[in-house]
Amino acid sequence: MSSGWVIAAAAFLAGIAGWFWFLRSTPKTSPSTMRIGQPLPRFTAESESGEPLSSESLRGQRCVILFVRGSWCPFCTEQVESLTNHYRSITESGGRLIIMTPKPLDTTRRVAELFNVSFEFWLDASLRAAETLGLADPEDIPGRFQENFGKKTMRPAVAVVDEDTVVRFLHVAKNTKDRPSPDQFIGAFEHLSKT
């Protein structure tokens, strides 16, 4: 048996072992219960002032709902900042832009105020809505943020729903950096106004 064949076989076996280690170490996420073409599952949240909110209140208006991990996440903050350029096109056409988070987004609220926009912030401190929607993140948030933000959060996602609360666009992140460009979901939102 040639040494080249032995090296190739060893590399192949190492690759298989690495793949099994990756599968074992990758957190198993539950699939989102949101489905394109289906009504948004019912969920509840709270306003920043503690008032109860319900997904049923979305009926009658087109909405973009952004599910974010928290202001400690630079990818979430960047995503919210990029939406300031599209905020008025959504609201001026009769739509709503809702940012849903487990904790108040102090950083992103300051961004919103800087750009003079009024995002709706829905809070899901108990993560019940995240669990209902299949967006509860199985991984703990980084240890250095847990004292201020708790241990658990939600997976990043974007949903566009029509006036009947039917999901018309959905992107659930596969990892923390996996975010759709605003053009993707704003395009889906604008398409609803033409139908």
mmCIF file of C-alpha atoms in Angstrom:
data_model
loop_
_atom_site.group_PDB
_atom_site.id
_atom_site.type_symbol
_atom_site.label_atom_id
_atom_site.label_comp_id
_atom_site.label_asym_id
_atom_site.label_seq_id
_atom_site.Cartn_x
_atom_site.Cartn_y
_atom_site.Cartn_z
ATOM 1 C CA MET A 1 0.000 0.000 0.000
ATOM 2 C CA SER A 2 1.510 3.331 -1.017
ATOM 3 C CA SER A 3 2.113 6.078 1.524
ATOM 4 C CA GLY A 4 0.048 8.466 -0.626
ATOM 5 C CA TRP A 5 -2.993 6.232 -0.267
ATOM 6 C CA VAL A 6 -2.490 5.980 3.507
ATOM 7 C CA ILE A 7 -2.275 9.781 3.802
ATOM 8 C CA ALA A 8 -5.423 10.213 1.682
ATOM 9 C CA ALA A 9 -7.310 7.638 3.768
ATOM 10 C CA ALA A 10 -6.191 9.306 7.021
ATOM 11 C CA ALA A 11 -7.298 12.722 5.720
ATOM 12 C CA PHE A 12 -10.655 11.261 4.695
ATOM 13 C CA LEU A 13 -11.209 9.702 8.134
ATOM 14 C CA ALA A 14 -10.137 12.931 9.845
ATOM 15 C CA GLY A 15 -12.672 14.806 7.700
ATOM 16 C CA ILE A 16 -15.459 12.419 8.687
ATOM 17 C CA ALA A 17 -14.503 12.701 12.376
ATOM 18 C CA GLY A 18 -14.490 16.496 12.070
ATOM 19 C CA TRP A 19 -17.920 16.447 10.446
ATOM 20 C CA PHE A 20 -19.379 14.325 13.263
ATOM 21 C CA TRP A 21 -17.802 16.616 15.857
ATOM 22 C CA PHE A 22 -19.351 19.620 14.074
ATOM 23 C CA LEU A 23 -22.791 18.009 14.040
ATOM 24 C CA ARG A 24 -22.511 17.094 17.717
ATOM 25 C CA SER A 25 -21.282 20.553 18.758
ATOM 26 C CA THR A 26 -23.704 22.554 16.610
ATOM 27 C CA PRO A 27 -26.709 23.579 18.722
ATOM 28 C CA LYS A 28 -29.943 21.994 17.615
ATOM 29 C CA THR A 29 -32.389 24.786 16.892
ATOM 30 C CA SER A 30 -36.084 24.163 16.710
ATOM 31 C CA PRO A 31 -37.592 25.164 13.370
ATOM 32 C CA SER A 32 -39.542 28.390 13.238
ATOM 33 C CA THR A 33 -43.309 27.940 13.488
ATOM 34 C CA MET A 34 -43.717 30.827 11.051
ATOM 35 C CA ARG A 35 -44.354 29.747 7.473
ATOM 36 C CA ILE A 36 -44.573 31.778 4.285
ATOM 37 C CA GLY A 37 -48.178 31.811 3.107
ATOM 38 C CA GLN A 38 -49.524 30.980 6.585
ATOM 39 C CA PRO A 39 -50.926 33.309 9.275
ATOM 40 C CA LEU A 40 -48.445 34.526 11.849
ATOM 41 C CA PRO A 41 -48.785 32.356 14.973
ATOM 42 C CA ARG A 42 -50.441 34.296 17.782
ATOM 43 C CA PHE A 43 -48.105 35.714 20.393
ATOM 44 C CA THR A 44 -48.048 38.384 23.071
ATOM 45 C CA ALA A 45 -45.425 40.910 24.128
ATOM 46 C CA GLU A 46 -45.187 44.189 26.026
ATOM 47 C CA SER A 47 -44.618 47.791 25.049
ATOM 48 C CA GLU A 48 -41.684 49.686 26.516
ATOM 49 C CA SER A 49 -44.088 51.087 29.126
ATOM 50 C CA GLY A 50 -45.265 47.591 30.113
ATOM 51 C CA GLU A 51 -48.600 47.611 28.253
ATOM 52 C CA PRO A 52 -49.683 44.225 26.853
ATOM 53 C CA LEU A 53 -49.408 43.788 23.092
ATOM 54 C CA SER A 54 -50.801 41.068 20.859
ATOM 55 C CA SER A 55 -49.980 39.939 17.349
ATOM 56 C CA GLU A 56 -53.722 40.237 16.681
ATOM 57 C CA SER A 57 -53.290 44.026 16.785
ATOM 58 C CA LEU A 58 -51.236 43.756 13.575
ATOM 59 C CA ARG A 59 -54.331 42.831 11.586
ATOM 60 C CA GLY A 60 -55.284 45.486 9.040
ATOM 61 C CA GLN A 61 -51.765 46.794 8.363
ATOM 62 C CA ARG A 62 -48.707 45.522 6.535
ATOM 63 C CA CYS A 63 -45.775 45.037 8.899
ATOM 64 C CA VAL A 64 -42.063 44.399 8.940
ATOM 65 C CA ILE A 65 -41.102 42.634 12.176
ATOM 66 C CA LEU A 66 -37.445 42.467 13.080
ATOM 67 C CA PHE A 67 -36.522 39.978 15.830
ATOM 68 C CA VAL A 68 -33.203 40.968 17.407
ATOM 69 C CA ARG A 69 -30.983 39.523 20.126
ATOM 70 C CA GLY A 70 -30.266 42.771 21.976
ATOM 71 C CA SER A 71 -28.272 45.986 21.893
ATOM 72 C CA TRP A 72 -25.183 44.018 22.975
ATOM 73 C CA CYS A 73 -25.151 42.326 19.552
ATOM 74 C CA PRO A 74 -23.250 44.465 16.996
ATOM 75 C CA PHE A 75 -24.972 42.717 14.066
ATOM 76 C CA CYS A 76 -28.405 43.608 15.486
ATOM 77 C CA THR A 77 -27.428 47.222 16.092
ATOM 78 C CA GLU A 78 -26.051 47.490 12.558
ATOM 79 C CA GLN A 79 -29.223 45.931 11.143
ATOM 80 C CA VAL A 80 -31.455 48.393 13.018
ATOM 81 C CA GLU A 81 -29.283 51.300 11.917
ATOM 82 C CA SER A 82 -29.594 50.210 8.279
ATOM 83 C CA LEU A 83 -33.381 50.251 8.616
ATOM 84 C CA THR A 84 -33.442 53.954 9.453
ATOM 85 C CA ASN A 85 -33.028 54.603 5.717
ATOM 86 C CA HIS A 86 -36.212 52.633 4.982
ATOM 87 C CA TYR A 87 -38.349 53.605 7.963
ATOM 88 C CA ARG A 88 -40.283 56.386 6.249
ATOM 89 C CA SER A 89 -40.969 54.378 3.093
ATOM 90 C CA ILE A 90 -42.646 51.776 5.314
ATOM 91 C CA THR A 91 -44.659 54.113 7.529
ATOM 92 C CA GLU A 92 -45.624 56.580 4.816
ATOM 93 C CA SER A 93 -47.213 53.740 2.854
ATOM 94 C CA GLY A 94 -49.319 52.787 5.893
ATOM 95 C CA GLY A 95 -47.066 50.034 7.222
ATOM 96 C CA ARG A 96 -45.514 49.354 10.587
ATOM 97 C CA LEU A 97 -41.917 48.592 11.510
ATOM 98 C CA ILE A 98 -41.682 46.620 14.744
ATOM 99 C CA ILE A 99 -38.472 45.655 16.522
ATOM 100 C CA MET A 100 -38.951 42.747 18.900
ATOM 101 C CA THR A 101 -36.315 42.077 21.545
ATOM 102 C CA PRO A 102 -35.956 40.399 24.943
ATOM 103 C CA LYS A 103 -34.640 43.621 26.510
ATOM 104 C CA PRO A 104 -34.989 47.350 25.838
ATOM 105 C CA LEU A 105 -32.628 48.321 23.055
ATOM 106 C CA ASP A 106 -30.994 51.386 24.559
ATOM 107 C CA THR A 107 -28.332 51.533 21.865
ATOM 108 C CA THR A 108 -30.715 51.102 18.962
ATOM 109 C CA ARG A 109 -33.212 53.513 20.514
ATOM 110 C CA ARG A 110 -30.455 56.132 20.542
ATOM 111 C CA VAL A 111 -29.791 55.305 16.882
ATOM 112 C CA ALA A 112 -33.498 55.716 16.134
ATOM 113 C CA GLU A 113 -33.596 59.054 17.924
ATOM 114 C CA LEU A 114 -30.464 60.230 16.136
ATOM 115 C CA PHE A 115 -32.141 59.593 12.782
ATOM 116 C CA ASN A 116 -35.494 60.953 14.029
ATOM 117 C CA VAL A 117 -37.463 57.765 13.489
ATOM 118 C CA SER A 118 -39.990 56.128 15.809
ATOM 119 C CA PHE A 119 -39.602 52.383 15.661
ATOM 120 C CA GLU A 120 -42.120 50.351 17.614
ATOM 121 C CA PHE A 121 -40.275 48.327 20.243
ATOM 122 C CA TRP A 122 -42.027 45.158 21.445
ATOM 123 C CA LEU A 123 -40.430 43.451 24.436
ATOM 124 C CA ASP A 124 -40.378 39.701 25.002
ATOM 125 C CA ALA A 125 -38.592 39.553 28.362
ATOM 126 C CA SER A 126 -39.939 36.070 29.180
ATOM 127 C CA LEU A 127 -39.082 34.770 25.674
ATOM 128 C CA ARG A 128 -42.556 33.208 25.477
ATOM 129 C CA ALA A 129 -43.173 34.782 22.082
ATOM 130 C CA ALA A 130 -39.763 33.530 20.883
ATOM 131 C CA GLU A 131 -40.695 30.020 22.028
ATOM 132 C CA THR A 132 -44.120 30.240 20.364
ATOM 133 C CA LEU A 133 -42.490 31.334 17.101
ATOM 134 C CA GLY A 134 -39.656 28.810 17.298
ATOM 135 C CA LEU A 135 -37.080 31.585 17.683
ATOM 136 C CA ALA A 136 -35.710 30.806 21.155
ATOM 137 C CA ASP A 137 -31.928 30.661 20.816
ATOM 138 C CA PRO A 138 -30.530 27.411 22.280
ATOM 139 C CA GLU A 139 -27.176 29.092 22.922
ATOM 140 C CA ASP A 140 -26.517 31.337 25.917
ATOM 141 C CA ILE A 141 -25.553 34.904 25.177
ATOM 142 C CA PRO A 142 -21.855 35.727 25.741
ATOM 143 C CA GLY A 143 -20.966 35.588 29.444
ATOM 144 C CA ARG A 144 -19.804 39.191 29.731
ATOM 145 C CA PHE A 145 -23.315 40.424 28.798
ATOM 146 C CA GLN A 146 -25.340 38.074 31.000
ATOM 147 C CA GLU A 147 -25.347 40.300 34.084
ATOM 148 C CA ASN A 148 -27.187 43.080 32.223
ATOM 149 C CA PHE A 149 -29.098 41.097 29.604
ATOM 150 C CA GLY A 150 -29.802 37.689 31.135
ATOM 151 C CA LYS A 151 -28.683 34.324 29.848
ATOM 152 C CA LYS A 152 -31.055 33.631 26.952
ATOM 153 C CA THR A 153 -32.195 35.500 23.881
ATOM 154 C CA MET A 154 -33.965 34.959 20.549
ATOM 155 C CA ARG A 155 -32.621 34.047 17.142
ATOM 156 C CA PRO A 156 -32.449 36.924 14.645
ATOM 157 C CA ALA A 157 -35.270 36.894 12.103
ATOM 158 C CA VAL A 158 -37.256 39.150 9.794
ATOM 159 C CA ALA A 159 -40.902 38.630 8.859
ATOM 160 C CA VAL A 160 -43.087 40.656 6.510
ATOM 161 C CA VAL A 161 -46.812 40.140 7.084
ATOM 162 C CA ASP A 162 -49.790 41.394 5.115
ATOM 163 C CA GLU A 163 -53.036 42.958 6.366
ATOM 164 C CA ASP A 164 -54.399 39.502 7.258
ATOM 165 C CA THR A 165 -51.210 38.731 9.247
ATOM 166 C CA VAL A 166 -50.162 36.175 6.627
ATOM 167 C CA VAL A 167 -46.366 35.811 6.413
ATOM 168 C CA ARG A 168 -45.174 36.915 2.970
ATOM 169 C CA PHE A 169 -41.420 37.033 3.610
ATOM 170 C CA LEU A 170 -39.399 35.197 6.233
ATOM 171 C CA HIS A 171 -35.715 34.959 7.021
ATOM 172 C CA VAL A 172 -34.578 33.126 10.158
ATOM 173 C CA ALA A 173 -30.843 33.460 10.758
ATOM 174 C CA LYS A 174 -28.728 30.301 10.628
ATOM 175 C CA ASN A 175 -26.042 32.079 12.680
ATOM 176 C CA THR A 176 -25.536 35.469 14.298
ATOM 177 C CA LYS A 177 -24.118 37.067 11.128
ATOM 178 C CA ASP A 178 -26.791 35.680 8.792
ATOM 179 C CA ARG A 179 -28.970 38.720 8.047
ATOM 180 C CA PRO A 180 -30.898 39.532 4.867
ATOM 181 C CA SER A 181 -30.190 42.833 3.146
ATOM 182 C CA PRO A 182 -32.935 45.419 3.735
ATOM 183 C CA ASP A 183 -33.605 45.415 -0.016
ATOM 184 C CA GLN A 184 -34.814 41.821 0.225
ATOM 185 C CA PHE A 185 -37.552 42.325 2.805
ATOM 186 C CA ILE A 186 -38.357 45.942 1.883
ATOM 187 C CA GLY A 187 -38.951 44.663 -1.650
ATOM 188 C CA ALA A 188 -41.370 42.056 -0.274
ATOM 189 C CA PHE A 189 -43.107 44.748 1.778
ATOM 190 C CA GLU A 190 -43.447 47.107 -1.206
ATOM 191 C CA HIS A 191 -44.794 44.264 -3.341
ATOM 192 C CA LEU A 192 -47.706 43.943 -0.888
ATOM 193 C CA SER A 193 -48.757 47.543 -1.579
ATOM 194 C CA LYS A 194 -49.070 46.738 -5.276
ATOM 195 C CA THR A 195 -51.305 43.692 -4.853
#
